[in-house]
mmCIF file of C-alpha atoms in Angstrom:
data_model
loop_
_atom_site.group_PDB
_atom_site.id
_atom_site.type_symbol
_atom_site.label_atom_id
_atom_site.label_comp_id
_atom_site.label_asym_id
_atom_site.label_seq_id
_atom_site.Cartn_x
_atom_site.Cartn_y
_atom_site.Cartn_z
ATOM 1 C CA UNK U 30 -39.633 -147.048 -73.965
ATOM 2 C CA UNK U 31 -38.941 -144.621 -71.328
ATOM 3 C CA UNK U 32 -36.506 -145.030 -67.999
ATOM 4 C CA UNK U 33 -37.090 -143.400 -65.052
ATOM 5 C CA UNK U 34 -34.487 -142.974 -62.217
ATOM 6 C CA UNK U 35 -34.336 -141.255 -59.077
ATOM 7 C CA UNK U 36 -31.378 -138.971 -58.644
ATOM 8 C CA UNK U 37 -28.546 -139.885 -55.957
ATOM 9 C CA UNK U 38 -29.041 -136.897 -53.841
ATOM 10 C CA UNK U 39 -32.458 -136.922 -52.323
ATOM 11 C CA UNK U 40 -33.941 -133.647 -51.433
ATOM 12 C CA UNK U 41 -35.089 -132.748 -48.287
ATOM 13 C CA UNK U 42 -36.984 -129.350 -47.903
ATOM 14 C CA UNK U 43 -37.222 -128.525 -43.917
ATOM 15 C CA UNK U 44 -40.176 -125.645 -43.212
ATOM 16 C CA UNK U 45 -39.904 -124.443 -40.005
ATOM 17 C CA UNK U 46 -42.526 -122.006 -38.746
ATOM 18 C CA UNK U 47 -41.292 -118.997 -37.381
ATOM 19 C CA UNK U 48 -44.552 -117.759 -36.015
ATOM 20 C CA UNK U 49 -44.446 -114.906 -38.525
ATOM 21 C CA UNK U 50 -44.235 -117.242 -41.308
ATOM 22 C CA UNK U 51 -42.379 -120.152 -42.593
ATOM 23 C CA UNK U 52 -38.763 -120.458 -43.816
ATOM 24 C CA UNK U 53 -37.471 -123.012 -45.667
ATOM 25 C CA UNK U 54 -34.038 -124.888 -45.562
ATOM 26 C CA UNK U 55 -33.123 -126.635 -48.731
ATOM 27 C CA UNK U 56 -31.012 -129.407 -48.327
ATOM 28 C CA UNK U 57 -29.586 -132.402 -50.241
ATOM 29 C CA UNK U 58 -29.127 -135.842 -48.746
ATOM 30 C CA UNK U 59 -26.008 -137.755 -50.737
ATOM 31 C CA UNK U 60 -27.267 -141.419 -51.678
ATOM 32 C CA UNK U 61 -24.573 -142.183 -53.689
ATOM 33 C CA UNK U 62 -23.879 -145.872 -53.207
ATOM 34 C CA UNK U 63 -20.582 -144.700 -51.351
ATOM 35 C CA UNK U 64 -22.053 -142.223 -49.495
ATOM 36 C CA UNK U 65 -25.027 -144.244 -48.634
ATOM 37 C CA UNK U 66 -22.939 -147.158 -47.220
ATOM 38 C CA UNK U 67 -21.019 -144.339 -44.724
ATOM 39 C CA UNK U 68 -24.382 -142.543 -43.647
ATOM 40 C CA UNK U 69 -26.358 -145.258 -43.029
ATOM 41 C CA UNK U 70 -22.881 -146.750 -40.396
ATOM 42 C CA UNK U 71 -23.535 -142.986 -38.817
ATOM 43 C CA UNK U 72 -26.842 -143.351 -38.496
ATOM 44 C CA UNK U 73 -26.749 -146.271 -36.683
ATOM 45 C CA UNK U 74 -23.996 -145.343 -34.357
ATOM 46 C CA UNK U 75 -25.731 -141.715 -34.009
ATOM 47 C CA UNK U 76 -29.046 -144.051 -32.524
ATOM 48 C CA UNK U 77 -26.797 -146.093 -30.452
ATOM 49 C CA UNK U 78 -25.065 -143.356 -28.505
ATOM 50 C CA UNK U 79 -28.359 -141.580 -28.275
ATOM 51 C CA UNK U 80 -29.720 -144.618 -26.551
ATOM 52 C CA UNK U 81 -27.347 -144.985 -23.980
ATOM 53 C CA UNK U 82 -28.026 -140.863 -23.548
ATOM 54 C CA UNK U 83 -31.479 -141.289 -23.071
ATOM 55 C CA UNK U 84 -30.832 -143.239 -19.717
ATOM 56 C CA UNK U 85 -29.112 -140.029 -18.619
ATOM 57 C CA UNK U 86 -31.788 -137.917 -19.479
ATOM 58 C CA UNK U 87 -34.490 -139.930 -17.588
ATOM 59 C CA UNK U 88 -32.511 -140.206 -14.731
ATOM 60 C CA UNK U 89 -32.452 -136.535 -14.584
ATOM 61 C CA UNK U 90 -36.131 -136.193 -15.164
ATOM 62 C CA UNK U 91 -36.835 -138.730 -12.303
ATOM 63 C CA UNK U 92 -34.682 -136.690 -9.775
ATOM 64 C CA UNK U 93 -35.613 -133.511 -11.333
ATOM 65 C CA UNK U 94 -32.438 -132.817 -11.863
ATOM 66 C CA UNK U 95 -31.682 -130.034 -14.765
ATOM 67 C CA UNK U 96 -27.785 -130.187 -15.201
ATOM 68 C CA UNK U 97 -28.627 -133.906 -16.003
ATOM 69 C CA UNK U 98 -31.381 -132.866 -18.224
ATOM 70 C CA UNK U 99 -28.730 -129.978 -20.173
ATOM 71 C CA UNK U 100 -26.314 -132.689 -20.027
ATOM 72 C CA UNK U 101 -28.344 -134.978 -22.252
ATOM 73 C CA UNK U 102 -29.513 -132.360 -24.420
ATOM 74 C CA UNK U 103 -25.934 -131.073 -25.010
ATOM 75 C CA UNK U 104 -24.472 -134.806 -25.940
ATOM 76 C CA UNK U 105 -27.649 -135.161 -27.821
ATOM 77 C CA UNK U 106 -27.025 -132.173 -29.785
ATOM 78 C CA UNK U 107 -23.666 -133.211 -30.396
ATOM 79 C CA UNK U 108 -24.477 -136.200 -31.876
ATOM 80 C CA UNK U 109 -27.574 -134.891 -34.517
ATOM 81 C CA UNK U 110 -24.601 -132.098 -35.394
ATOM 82 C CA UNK U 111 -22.067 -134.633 -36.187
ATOM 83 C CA UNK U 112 -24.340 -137.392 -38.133
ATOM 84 C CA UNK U 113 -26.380 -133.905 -39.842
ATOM 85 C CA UNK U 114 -23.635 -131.703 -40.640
ATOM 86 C CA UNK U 115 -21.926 -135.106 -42.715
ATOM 87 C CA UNK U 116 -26.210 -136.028 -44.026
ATOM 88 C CA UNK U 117 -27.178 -132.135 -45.323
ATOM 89 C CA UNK U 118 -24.500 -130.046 -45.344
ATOM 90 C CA UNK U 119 -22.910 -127.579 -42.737
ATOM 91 C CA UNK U 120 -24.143 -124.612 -44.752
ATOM 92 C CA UNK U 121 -28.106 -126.581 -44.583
ATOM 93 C CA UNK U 122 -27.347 -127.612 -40.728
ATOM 94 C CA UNK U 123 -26.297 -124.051 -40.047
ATOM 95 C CA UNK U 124 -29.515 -123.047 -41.775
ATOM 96 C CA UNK U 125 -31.514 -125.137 -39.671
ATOM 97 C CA UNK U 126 -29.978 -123.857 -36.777
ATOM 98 C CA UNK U 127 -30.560 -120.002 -37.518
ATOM 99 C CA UNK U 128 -34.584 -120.897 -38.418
ATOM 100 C CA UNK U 129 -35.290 -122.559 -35.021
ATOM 101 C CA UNK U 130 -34.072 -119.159 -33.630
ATOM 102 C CA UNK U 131 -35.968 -117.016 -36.209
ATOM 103 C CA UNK U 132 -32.285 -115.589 -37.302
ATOM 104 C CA UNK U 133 -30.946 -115.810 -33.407
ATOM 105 C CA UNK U 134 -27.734 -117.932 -32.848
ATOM 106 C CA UNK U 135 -28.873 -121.735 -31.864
ATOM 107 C CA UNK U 136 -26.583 -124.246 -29.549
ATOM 108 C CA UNK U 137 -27.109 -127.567 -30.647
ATOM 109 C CA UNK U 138 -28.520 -128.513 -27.799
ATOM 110 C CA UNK U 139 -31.232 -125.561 -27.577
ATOM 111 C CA UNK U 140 -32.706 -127.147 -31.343
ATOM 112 C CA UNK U 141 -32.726 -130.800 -30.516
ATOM 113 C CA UNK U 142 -36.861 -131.364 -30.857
ATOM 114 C CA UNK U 143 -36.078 -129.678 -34.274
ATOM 115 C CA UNK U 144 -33.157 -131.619 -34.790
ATOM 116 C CA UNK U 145 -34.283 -134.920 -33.962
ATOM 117 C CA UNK U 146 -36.790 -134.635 -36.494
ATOM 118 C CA UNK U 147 -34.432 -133.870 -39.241
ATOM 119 C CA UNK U 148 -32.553 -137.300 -38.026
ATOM 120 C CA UNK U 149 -36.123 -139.247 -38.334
ATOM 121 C CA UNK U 150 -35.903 -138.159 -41.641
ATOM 122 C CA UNK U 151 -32.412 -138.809 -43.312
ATOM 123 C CA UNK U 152 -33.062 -141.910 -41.459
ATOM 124 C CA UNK U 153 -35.951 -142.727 -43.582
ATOM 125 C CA UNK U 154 -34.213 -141.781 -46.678
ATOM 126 C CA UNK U 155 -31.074 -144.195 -45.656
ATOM 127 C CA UNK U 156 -33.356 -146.971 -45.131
ATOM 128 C CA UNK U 157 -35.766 -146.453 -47.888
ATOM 129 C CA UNK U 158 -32.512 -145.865 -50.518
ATOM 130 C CA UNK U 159 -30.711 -149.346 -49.092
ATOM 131 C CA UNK U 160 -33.926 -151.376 -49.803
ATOM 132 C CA UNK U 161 -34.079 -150.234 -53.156
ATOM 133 C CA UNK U 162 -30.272 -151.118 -53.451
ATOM 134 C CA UNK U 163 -31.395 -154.814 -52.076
ATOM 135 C CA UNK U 164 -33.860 -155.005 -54.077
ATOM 136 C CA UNK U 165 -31.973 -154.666 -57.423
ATOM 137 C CA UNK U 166 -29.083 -156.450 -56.527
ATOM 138 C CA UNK U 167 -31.444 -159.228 -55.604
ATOM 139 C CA UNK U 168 -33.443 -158.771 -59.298
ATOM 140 C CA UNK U 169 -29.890 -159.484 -60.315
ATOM 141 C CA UNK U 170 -28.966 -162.285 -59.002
ATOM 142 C CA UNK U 171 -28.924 -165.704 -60.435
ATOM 143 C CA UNK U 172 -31.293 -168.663 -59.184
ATOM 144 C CA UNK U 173 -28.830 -171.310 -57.857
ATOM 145 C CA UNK U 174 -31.142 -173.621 -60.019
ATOM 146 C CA UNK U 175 -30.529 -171.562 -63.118
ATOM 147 C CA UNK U 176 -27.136 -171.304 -62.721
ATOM 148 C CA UNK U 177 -24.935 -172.330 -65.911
ATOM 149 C CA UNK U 178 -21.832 -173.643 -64.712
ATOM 150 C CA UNK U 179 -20.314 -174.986 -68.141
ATOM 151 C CA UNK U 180 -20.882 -173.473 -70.842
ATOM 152 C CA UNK U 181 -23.448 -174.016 -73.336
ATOM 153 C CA UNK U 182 -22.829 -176.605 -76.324
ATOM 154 C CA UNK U 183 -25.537 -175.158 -78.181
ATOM 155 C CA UNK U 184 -24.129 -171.450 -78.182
#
């Protein structure tokens, strides 16, 4: 017989190409069922307040308006660093930060495409770990049909 389990912190290796090669950040994700339960509230709040942020942003882009546009970018970048920093690791978010400026200091807002992405993917992780949550609890759960609720005689 053999068991085979995932572990409860879900690696995620982010290359980013430097133009002179590739460096790698190595971070963890934290699935623990506690954890899980926390990050996937953050993630959801993280895509709500970017919604209402991307109204901002194309408002700025339809008057052509940049301090809109920054504006957007910098609560954006906000945002990814508060639901990231709590999803990786400051030490893997800080990481991330100094490879989008090939070892230059980062704002938050300068590495939102980069950012973003990261986001997409803890994202995935969050939703791919809860359904396999769901999907054991559910393997666990009793048929109302085959439900004992006395005990039985012949036992």
């Amino acid at each position: 017989m053999e068991l085979k389990l995932k572990s409860l912190y879900e690696p995620l290796d982010i290359d980013i190409d430097t133009g002179r090669g590739t460096e790698r950040v190595a971070a963890e994700v934290d699935v623990t069922p506690t954890n899980l339960a926390r990050l996937a509230r953050r993630c959801i709040d993280a895509q709500n307040k970017m919604a209402a942020i991307e109204a901002l942003r194309k408002k700025g882009a339809e008057s052509r308006n940049p301090e809109a546009i920054a504006e957007s970018n910098a609560r954006t970048g906000a945002i990814l660093r508060e639901v990231l920093t709590e999803a990786i690791g400051g030490d893997s978010y800080d990481g991330l930060l100094r490879a989008c400026g090939n070892g230059r200091e980062m704002s938050d807002a300068d590495c939102t495409p980069v950012t973003t992405q990261v986001f997409r993917m803890v994202l995935d992780i969050v939703r791919s770990r809860n359904e396999q949550v769901d999907e054991k609890a559910a393997h666990y759960l009793p048929e109302e049909s085959h439900a004992q609720t006395e005990p039985d005689p012949a036992a």
